[in-house]
Coordinates of C-alpha atoms in Angstrom, one line a residue:
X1 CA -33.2 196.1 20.2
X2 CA -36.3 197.6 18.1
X3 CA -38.5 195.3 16.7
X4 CA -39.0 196.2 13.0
X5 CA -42.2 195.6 10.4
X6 CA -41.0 195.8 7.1
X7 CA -44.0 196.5 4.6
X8 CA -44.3 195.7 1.6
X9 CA -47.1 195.6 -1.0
X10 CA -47.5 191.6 -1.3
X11 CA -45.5 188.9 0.4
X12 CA -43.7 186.6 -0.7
X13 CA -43.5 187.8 -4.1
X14 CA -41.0 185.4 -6.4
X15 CA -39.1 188.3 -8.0
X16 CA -38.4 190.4 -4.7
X17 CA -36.4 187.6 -2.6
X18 CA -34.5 190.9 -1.6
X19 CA -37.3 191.7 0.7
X20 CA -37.2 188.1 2.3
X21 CA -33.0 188.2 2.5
X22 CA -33.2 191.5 4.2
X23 CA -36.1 190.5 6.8
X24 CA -34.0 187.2 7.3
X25 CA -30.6 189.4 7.9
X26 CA -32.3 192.0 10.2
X27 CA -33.9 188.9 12.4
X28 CA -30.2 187.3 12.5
X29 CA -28.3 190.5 13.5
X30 CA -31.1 190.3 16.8
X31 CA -33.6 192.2 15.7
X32 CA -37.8 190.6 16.7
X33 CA -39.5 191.2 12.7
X34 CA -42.8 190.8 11.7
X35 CA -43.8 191.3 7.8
X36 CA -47.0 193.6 7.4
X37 CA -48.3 193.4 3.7
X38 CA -51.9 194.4 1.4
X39 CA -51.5 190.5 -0.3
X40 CA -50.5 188.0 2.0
X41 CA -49.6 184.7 -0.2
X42 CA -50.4 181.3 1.7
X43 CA -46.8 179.9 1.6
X44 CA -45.4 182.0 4.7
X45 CA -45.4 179.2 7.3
X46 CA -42.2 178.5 6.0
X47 CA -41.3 181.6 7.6
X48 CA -39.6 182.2 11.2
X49 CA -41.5 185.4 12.2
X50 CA -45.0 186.5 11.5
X51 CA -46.4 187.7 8.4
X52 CA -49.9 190.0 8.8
X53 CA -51.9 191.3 6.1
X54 CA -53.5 194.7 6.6
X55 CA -57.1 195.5 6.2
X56 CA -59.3 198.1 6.5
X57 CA -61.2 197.2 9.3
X58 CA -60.1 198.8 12.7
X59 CA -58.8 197.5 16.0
X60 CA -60.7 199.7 18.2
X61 CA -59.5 198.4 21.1
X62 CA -56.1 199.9 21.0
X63 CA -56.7 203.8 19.8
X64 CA -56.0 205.0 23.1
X65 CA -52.4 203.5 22.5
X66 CA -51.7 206.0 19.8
X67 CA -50.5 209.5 19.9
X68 CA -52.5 212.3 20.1
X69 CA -49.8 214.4 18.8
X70 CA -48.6 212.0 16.0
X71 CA -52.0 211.9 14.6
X72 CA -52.4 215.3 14.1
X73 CA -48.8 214.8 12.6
X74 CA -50.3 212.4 10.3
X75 CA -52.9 214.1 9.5
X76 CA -51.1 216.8 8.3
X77 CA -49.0 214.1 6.2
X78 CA -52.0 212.9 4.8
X79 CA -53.2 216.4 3.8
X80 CA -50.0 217.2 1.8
X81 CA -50.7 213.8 -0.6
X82 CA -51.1 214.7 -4.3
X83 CA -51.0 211.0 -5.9
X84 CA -53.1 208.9 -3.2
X85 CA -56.5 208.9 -1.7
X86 CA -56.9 210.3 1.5
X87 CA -59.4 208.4 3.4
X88 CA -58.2 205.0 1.9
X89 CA -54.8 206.1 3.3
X90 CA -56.0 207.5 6.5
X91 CA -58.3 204.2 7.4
X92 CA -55.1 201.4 5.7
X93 CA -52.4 203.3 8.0
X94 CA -54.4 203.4 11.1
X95 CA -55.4 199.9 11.3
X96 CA -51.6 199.2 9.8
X97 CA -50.7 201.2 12.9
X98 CA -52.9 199.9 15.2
X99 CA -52.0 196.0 13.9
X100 CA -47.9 197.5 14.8
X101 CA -48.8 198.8 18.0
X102 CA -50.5 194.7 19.0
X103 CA -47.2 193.2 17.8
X104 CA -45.6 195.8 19.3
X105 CA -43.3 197.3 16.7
X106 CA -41.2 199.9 17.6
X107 CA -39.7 200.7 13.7
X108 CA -41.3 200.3 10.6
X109 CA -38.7 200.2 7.3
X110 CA -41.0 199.8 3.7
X111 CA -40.0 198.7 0.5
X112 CA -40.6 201.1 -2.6
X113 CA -41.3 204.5 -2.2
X114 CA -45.1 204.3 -3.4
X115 CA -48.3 203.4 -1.1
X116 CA -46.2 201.6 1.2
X117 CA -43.9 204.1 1.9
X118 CA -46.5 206.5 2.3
X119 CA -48.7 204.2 4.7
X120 CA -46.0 203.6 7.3
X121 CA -44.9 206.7 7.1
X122 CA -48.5 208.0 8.2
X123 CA -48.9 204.7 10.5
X124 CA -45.3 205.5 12.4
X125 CA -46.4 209.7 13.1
X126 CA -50.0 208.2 14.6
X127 CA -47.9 205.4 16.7
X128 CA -44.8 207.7 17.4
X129 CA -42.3 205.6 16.7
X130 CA -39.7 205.3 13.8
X131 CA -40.1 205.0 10.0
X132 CA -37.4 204.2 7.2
X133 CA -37.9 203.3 3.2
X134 CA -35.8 201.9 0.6
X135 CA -36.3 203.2 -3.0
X136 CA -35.9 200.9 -6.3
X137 CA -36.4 201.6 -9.8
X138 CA -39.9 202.0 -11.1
X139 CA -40.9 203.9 -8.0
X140 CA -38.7 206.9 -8.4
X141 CA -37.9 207.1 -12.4
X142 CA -40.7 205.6 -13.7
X143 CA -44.1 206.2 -11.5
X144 CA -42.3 208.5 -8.6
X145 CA -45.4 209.9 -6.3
X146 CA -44.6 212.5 -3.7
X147 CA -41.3 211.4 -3.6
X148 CA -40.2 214.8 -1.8
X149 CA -42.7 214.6 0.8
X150 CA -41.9 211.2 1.3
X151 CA -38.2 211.6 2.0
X152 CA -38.5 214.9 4.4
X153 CA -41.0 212.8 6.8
X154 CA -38.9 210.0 7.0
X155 CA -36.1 209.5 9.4
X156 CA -33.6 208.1 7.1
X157 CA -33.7 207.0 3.4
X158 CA -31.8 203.6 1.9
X159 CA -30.4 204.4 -1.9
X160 CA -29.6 201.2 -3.3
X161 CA -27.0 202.4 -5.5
X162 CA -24.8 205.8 -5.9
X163 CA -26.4 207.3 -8.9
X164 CA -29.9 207.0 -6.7
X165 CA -28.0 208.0 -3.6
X166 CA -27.1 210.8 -5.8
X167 CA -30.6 212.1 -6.9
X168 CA -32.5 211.8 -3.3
X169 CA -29.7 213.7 -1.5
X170 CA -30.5 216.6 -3.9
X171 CA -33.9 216.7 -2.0
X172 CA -32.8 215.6 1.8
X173 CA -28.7 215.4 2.1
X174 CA -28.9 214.2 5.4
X175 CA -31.3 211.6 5.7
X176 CA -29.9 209.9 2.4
X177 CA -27.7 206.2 3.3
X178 CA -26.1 204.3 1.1
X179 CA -26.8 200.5 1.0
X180 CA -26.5 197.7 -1.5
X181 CA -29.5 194.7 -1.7
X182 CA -27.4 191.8 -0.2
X183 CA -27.1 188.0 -1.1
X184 CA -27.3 185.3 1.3
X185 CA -23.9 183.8 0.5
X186 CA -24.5 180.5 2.1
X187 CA -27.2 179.6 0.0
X188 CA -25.2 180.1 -3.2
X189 CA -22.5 177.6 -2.1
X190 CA -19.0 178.3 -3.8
X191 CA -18.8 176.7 -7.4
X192 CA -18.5 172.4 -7.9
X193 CA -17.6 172.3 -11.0
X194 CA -18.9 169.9 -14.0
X195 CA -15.9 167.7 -15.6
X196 CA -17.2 169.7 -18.7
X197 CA -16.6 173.0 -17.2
X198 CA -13.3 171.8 -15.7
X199 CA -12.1 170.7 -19.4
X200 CA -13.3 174.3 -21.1
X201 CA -15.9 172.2 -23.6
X202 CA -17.9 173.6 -25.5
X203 CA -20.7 175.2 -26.1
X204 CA -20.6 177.8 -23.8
X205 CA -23.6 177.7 -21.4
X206 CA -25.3 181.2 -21.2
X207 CA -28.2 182.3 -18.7
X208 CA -30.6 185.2 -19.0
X209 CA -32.3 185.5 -15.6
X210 CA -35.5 187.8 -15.3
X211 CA -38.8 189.2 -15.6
X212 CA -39.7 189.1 -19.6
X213 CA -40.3 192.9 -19.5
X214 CA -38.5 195.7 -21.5
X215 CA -36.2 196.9 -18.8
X216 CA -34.7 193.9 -18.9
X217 CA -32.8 193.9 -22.7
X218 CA -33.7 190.6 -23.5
X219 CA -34.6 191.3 -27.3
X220 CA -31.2 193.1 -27.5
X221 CA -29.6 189.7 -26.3
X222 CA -31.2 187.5 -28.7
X223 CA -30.3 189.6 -31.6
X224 CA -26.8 189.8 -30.4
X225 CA -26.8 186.0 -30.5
X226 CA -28.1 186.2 -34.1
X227 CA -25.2 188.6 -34.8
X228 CA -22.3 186.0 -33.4
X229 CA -20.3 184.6 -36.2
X230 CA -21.4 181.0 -36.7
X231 CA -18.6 179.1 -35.7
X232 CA -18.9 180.9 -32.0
X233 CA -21.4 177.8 -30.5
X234 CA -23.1 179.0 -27.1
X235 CA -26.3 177.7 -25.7
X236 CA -29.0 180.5 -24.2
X237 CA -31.2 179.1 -21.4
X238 CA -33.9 181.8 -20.7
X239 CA -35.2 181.7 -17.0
X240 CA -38.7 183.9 -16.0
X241 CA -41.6 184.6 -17.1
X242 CA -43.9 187.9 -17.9
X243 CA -45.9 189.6 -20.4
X244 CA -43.4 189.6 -23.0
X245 CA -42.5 186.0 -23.7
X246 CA -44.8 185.2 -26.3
X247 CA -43.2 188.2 -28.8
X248 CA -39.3 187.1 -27.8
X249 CA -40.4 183.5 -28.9
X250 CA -41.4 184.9 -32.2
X251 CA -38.1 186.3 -32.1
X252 CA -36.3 183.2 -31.5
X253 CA -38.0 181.9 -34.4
X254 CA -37.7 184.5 -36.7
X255 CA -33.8 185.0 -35.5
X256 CA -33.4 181.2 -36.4
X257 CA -32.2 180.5 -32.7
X258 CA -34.5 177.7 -32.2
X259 CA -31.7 175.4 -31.4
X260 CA -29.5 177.4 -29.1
X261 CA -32.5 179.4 -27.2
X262 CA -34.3 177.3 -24.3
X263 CA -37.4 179.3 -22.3
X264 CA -37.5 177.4 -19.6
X265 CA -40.3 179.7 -17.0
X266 CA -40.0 180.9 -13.8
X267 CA -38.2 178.8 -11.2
X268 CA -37.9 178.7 -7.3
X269 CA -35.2 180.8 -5.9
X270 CA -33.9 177.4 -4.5
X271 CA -33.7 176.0 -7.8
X272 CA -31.9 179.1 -8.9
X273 CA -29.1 178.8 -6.2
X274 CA -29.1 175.0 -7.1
X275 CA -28.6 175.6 -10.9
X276 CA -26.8 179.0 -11.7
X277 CA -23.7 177.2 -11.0
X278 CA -24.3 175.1 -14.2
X279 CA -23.5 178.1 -16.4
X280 CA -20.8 179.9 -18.0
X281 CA -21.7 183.3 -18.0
X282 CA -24.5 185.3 -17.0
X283 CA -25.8 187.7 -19.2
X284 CA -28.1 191.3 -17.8
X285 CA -28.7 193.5 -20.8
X286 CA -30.8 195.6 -19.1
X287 CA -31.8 199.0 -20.4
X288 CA -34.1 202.4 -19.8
X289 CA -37.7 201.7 -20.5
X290 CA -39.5 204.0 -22.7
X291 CA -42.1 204.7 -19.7
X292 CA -38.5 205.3 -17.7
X293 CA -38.8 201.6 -16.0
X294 CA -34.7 200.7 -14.9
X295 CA -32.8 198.5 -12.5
X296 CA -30.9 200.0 -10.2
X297 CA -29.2 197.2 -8.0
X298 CA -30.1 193.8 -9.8
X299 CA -29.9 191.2 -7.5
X300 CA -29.3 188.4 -10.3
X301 CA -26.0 190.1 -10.7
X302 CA -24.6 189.1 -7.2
X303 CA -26.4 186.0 -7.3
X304 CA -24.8 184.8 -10.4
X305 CA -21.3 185.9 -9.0
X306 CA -22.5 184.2 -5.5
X307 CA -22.4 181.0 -7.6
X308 CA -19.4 182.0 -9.4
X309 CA -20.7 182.9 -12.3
X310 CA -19.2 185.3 -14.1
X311 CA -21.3 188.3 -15.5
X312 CA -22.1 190.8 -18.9
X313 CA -24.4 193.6 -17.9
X314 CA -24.8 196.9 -19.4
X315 CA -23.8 200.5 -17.6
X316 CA -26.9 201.6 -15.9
X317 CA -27.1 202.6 -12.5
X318 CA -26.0 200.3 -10.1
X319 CA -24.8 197.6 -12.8
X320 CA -21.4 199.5 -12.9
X321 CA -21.1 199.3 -8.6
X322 CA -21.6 195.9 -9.0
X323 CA -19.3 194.2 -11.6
X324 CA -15.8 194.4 -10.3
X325 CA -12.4 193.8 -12.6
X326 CA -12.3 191.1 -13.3
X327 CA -15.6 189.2 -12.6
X328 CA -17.7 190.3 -16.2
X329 CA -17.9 193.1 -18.6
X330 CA -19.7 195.8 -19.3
X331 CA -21.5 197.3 -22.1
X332 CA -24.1 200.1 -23.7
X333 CA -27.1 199.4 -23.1
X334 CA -29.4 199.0 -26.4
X335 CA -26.6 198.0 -28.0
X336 CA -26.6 194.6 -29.5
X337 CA -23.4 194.7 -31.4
X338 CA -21.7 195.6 -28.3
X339 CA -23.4 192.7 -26.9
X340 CA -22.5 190.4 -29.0
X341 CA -18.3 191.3 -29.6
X342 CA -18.6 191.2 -25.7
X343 CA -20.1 187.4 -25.4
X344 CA -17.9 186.7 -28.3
X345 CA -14.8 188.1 -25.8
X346 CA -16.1 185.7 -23.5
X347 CA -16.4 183.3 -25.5
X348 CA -12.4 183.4 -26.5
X349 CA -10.8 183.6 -23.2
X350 CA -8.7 180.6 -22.3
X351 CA -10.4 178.3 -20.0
X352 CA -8.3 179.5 -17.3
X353 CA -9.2 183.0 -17.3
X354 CA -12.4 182.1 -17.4
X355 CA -11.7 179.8 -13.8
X356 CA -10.0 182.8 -12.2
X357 CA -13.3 184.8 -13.1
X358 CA -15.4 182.8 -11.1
X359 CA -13.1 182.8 -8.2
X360 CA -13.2 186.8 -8.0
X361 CA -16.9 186.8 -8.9
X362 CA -17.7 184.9 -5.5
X363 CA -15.2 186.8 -3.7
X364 CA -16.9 190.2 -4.8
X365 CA -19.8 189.1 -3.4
X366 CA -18.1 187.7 0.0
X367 CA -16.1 191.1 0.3
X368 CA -18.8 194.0 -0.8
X369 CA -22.5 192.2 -0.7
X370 CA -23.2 189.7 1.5
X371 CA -26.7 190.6 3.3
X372 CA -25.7 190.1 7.5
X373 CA -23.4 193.0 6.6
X374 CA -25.1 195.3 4.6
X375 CA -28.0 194.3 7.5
X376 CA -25.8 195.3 10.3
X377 CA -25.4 198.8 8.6
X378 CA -28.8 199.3 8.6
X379 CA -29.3 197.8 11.9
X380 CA -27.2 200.7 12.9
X381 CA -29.3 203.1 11.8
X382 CA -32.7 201.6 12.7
X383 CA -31.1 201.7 16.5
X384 CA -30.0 205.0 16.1
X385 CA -32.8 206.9 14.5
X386 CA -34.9 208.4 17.9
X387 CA -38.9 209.5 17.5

């Protein structure tokens, strides 16, 4: 089987664990990995393959290894860029390349269809060998670079949900696939309930989970908490960190939520699959940016409902894939009065239906995301893609 370098810009980076699940799943379906990234952090030893961190300066040594005719391919790649520097990309992708070609990689797949994309698909052309992306959020609707380019000089494409599958096949049909950011389902072991949860007590037990950024809805959350009727008693534990914290404090404050709003900071991913299972009911109000910043696949959603938690998002792009009848519900984003009849459903339902939720939750995940299956798909097509 090929051995595959994912790339990605820094590694291991708290809020992608995507990255690290799909590495993981890739390496278990038999797959040899390695990680290639610009910012190596110094807690990969924990890791079971290599991680490498790309620098300008060259191997010489191995240039005779490379193509002759892939580097006039990549050159040509290289000549086409609009949004990057040339000769920065020409020297990063030719040692990236020549540090591939030592480990001896024989398929690169990058994350985000930005620098990295562009740099292994430059380093793949000079090494003659195979090169794949997967495309997120900001990097195609709010900061897109060369995105066509990008996609016709790549052997396949990985949309991570249908309304993004939908946009890149309008520019490459045939090198557009389909495939969902997994969960690791055995480290969100299925739901032990507290005797709490198991008598319905109150109050409910909500969970934001999530960069403090825009995208994410959070001010739309808290004022749909200050909108709840006053006899509705819930309990919002806010987990993440980022640049907008210290204005959605003020908000708490001003809200008068002081006593129901807990920001507790960014924790561990192993702490999150230890604790999600604590909570009633996840809540994602995520929304468009004004810059044009939006989640297409959150992973909290299938983590939450890994831990059989159920779910209330809003209906942006991959959101509406994700939450099945049945496990959570669904509405506008901006839209805190929405919000807040929504929790307030929630909040009503009889303790059993709120049980059976968490059952289909964690079978949603078992059934449509669980990450050695999504990895075997794009196992498939790593094998099957020739230079």
């Amino acid at each position: 089987m090929k051995k595959v370098a994912f790339l990605a810009p820094s590694y291991p980076v708290l809020s992608e664990t995507f990255i690290r699940t799909e590495v993981d799943s890739i390496k278990s379906c038999g797959h040899q990995v390695c990680v290639m990234t610009f910012i190596k952090y110094h807690n990969c030893s924990e890791f079971s393959y290599d991680t490498h961190e790309i620098s300008a300066n060259l191997h010489l040594s191995l240039l005779t290894t490379l193509s002759p005719v892939g580097m006039v391919r990549a050159l040509s790649f290289i000549a086409k860029q609009h949004s990057m520097p040339k000769l920065s990309l020409f020297r990063y992708s030719l040692n990236l390349a020549l540090q591939m070609r030592k480990e001896g990689v024989n398929h690169v797949h990058a994350h985000f269809a930005q620098h990295t994309c562009a740099h292994a698909i430059t380093a793949a052309k000079m090494m003659g060998i195979t090169s794949s992306f997967v495309a997120h959020g900001h990097d195609l609707y709010e900061t897109p670079y060369d995105v066509h380019l990008k996609v016709n000089n790549s052997d396949f494409v990985v949309a991570v949900c249908k309304d993004m599958e939908h946009n890149l096949k309008k520019i490459n049909h045939d090198k557009i696939k389909l495939l969902h950011c997994g969960v690791n389902i055995n480290e969100f072991p299925p739901s032990q309930l507290s005797s709490a949860q198991r008598q319905g007590s109150t109050p409910i037990r909500l969970v934001f989970l999530g960069r403090l950024v825009e995208q994410k809805g959070l001010n739309y959350l808290l004022q749909s908490l200050h909108e709840l009727a006053p006899q509705h008693s819930v309990t919002l534990d806010i987990i993440g960190d980022g640049a907008l914290r210290s204005s959605l404090q003020q908000q708490v404050h001003t809200l008068g939520l002081s006593k129901i709003v807990r920001f507790l900071g960014a924790k561990s991913s192993r702490w999150v699959s230890h604790n999600l299972v604590n909570f009633d009911c996840l809540v994602a109000p995520f929304c468009v940016s004004q810059s044009g910043c939006v989640d297409t696949g959150p992973l909290v959603l299938k983590e939450a409902m890994a831990s059989g938690v159920p779910v209330i998002t809003t209906d942006l792009m991959g959101c509406k894939e994700i939450v099945a009848p049945g496990t959570g519900l669904i509405v506008k984003q901006k839209d805190s009065q929405s919000l807040s009849h929504a929790i307030t459903e929630f909040i009503h339902y009889p303790y059993q239906k709120r049980q059976e939720m968490r059952r289909l939750a964690r079978l949603n995940i078992e059934n449509n995301f669980d990450a050695l299956h999504q990895a075997k798909s794009l196992s498939h097509w790593i094998e099957n893609c020739a230079s």
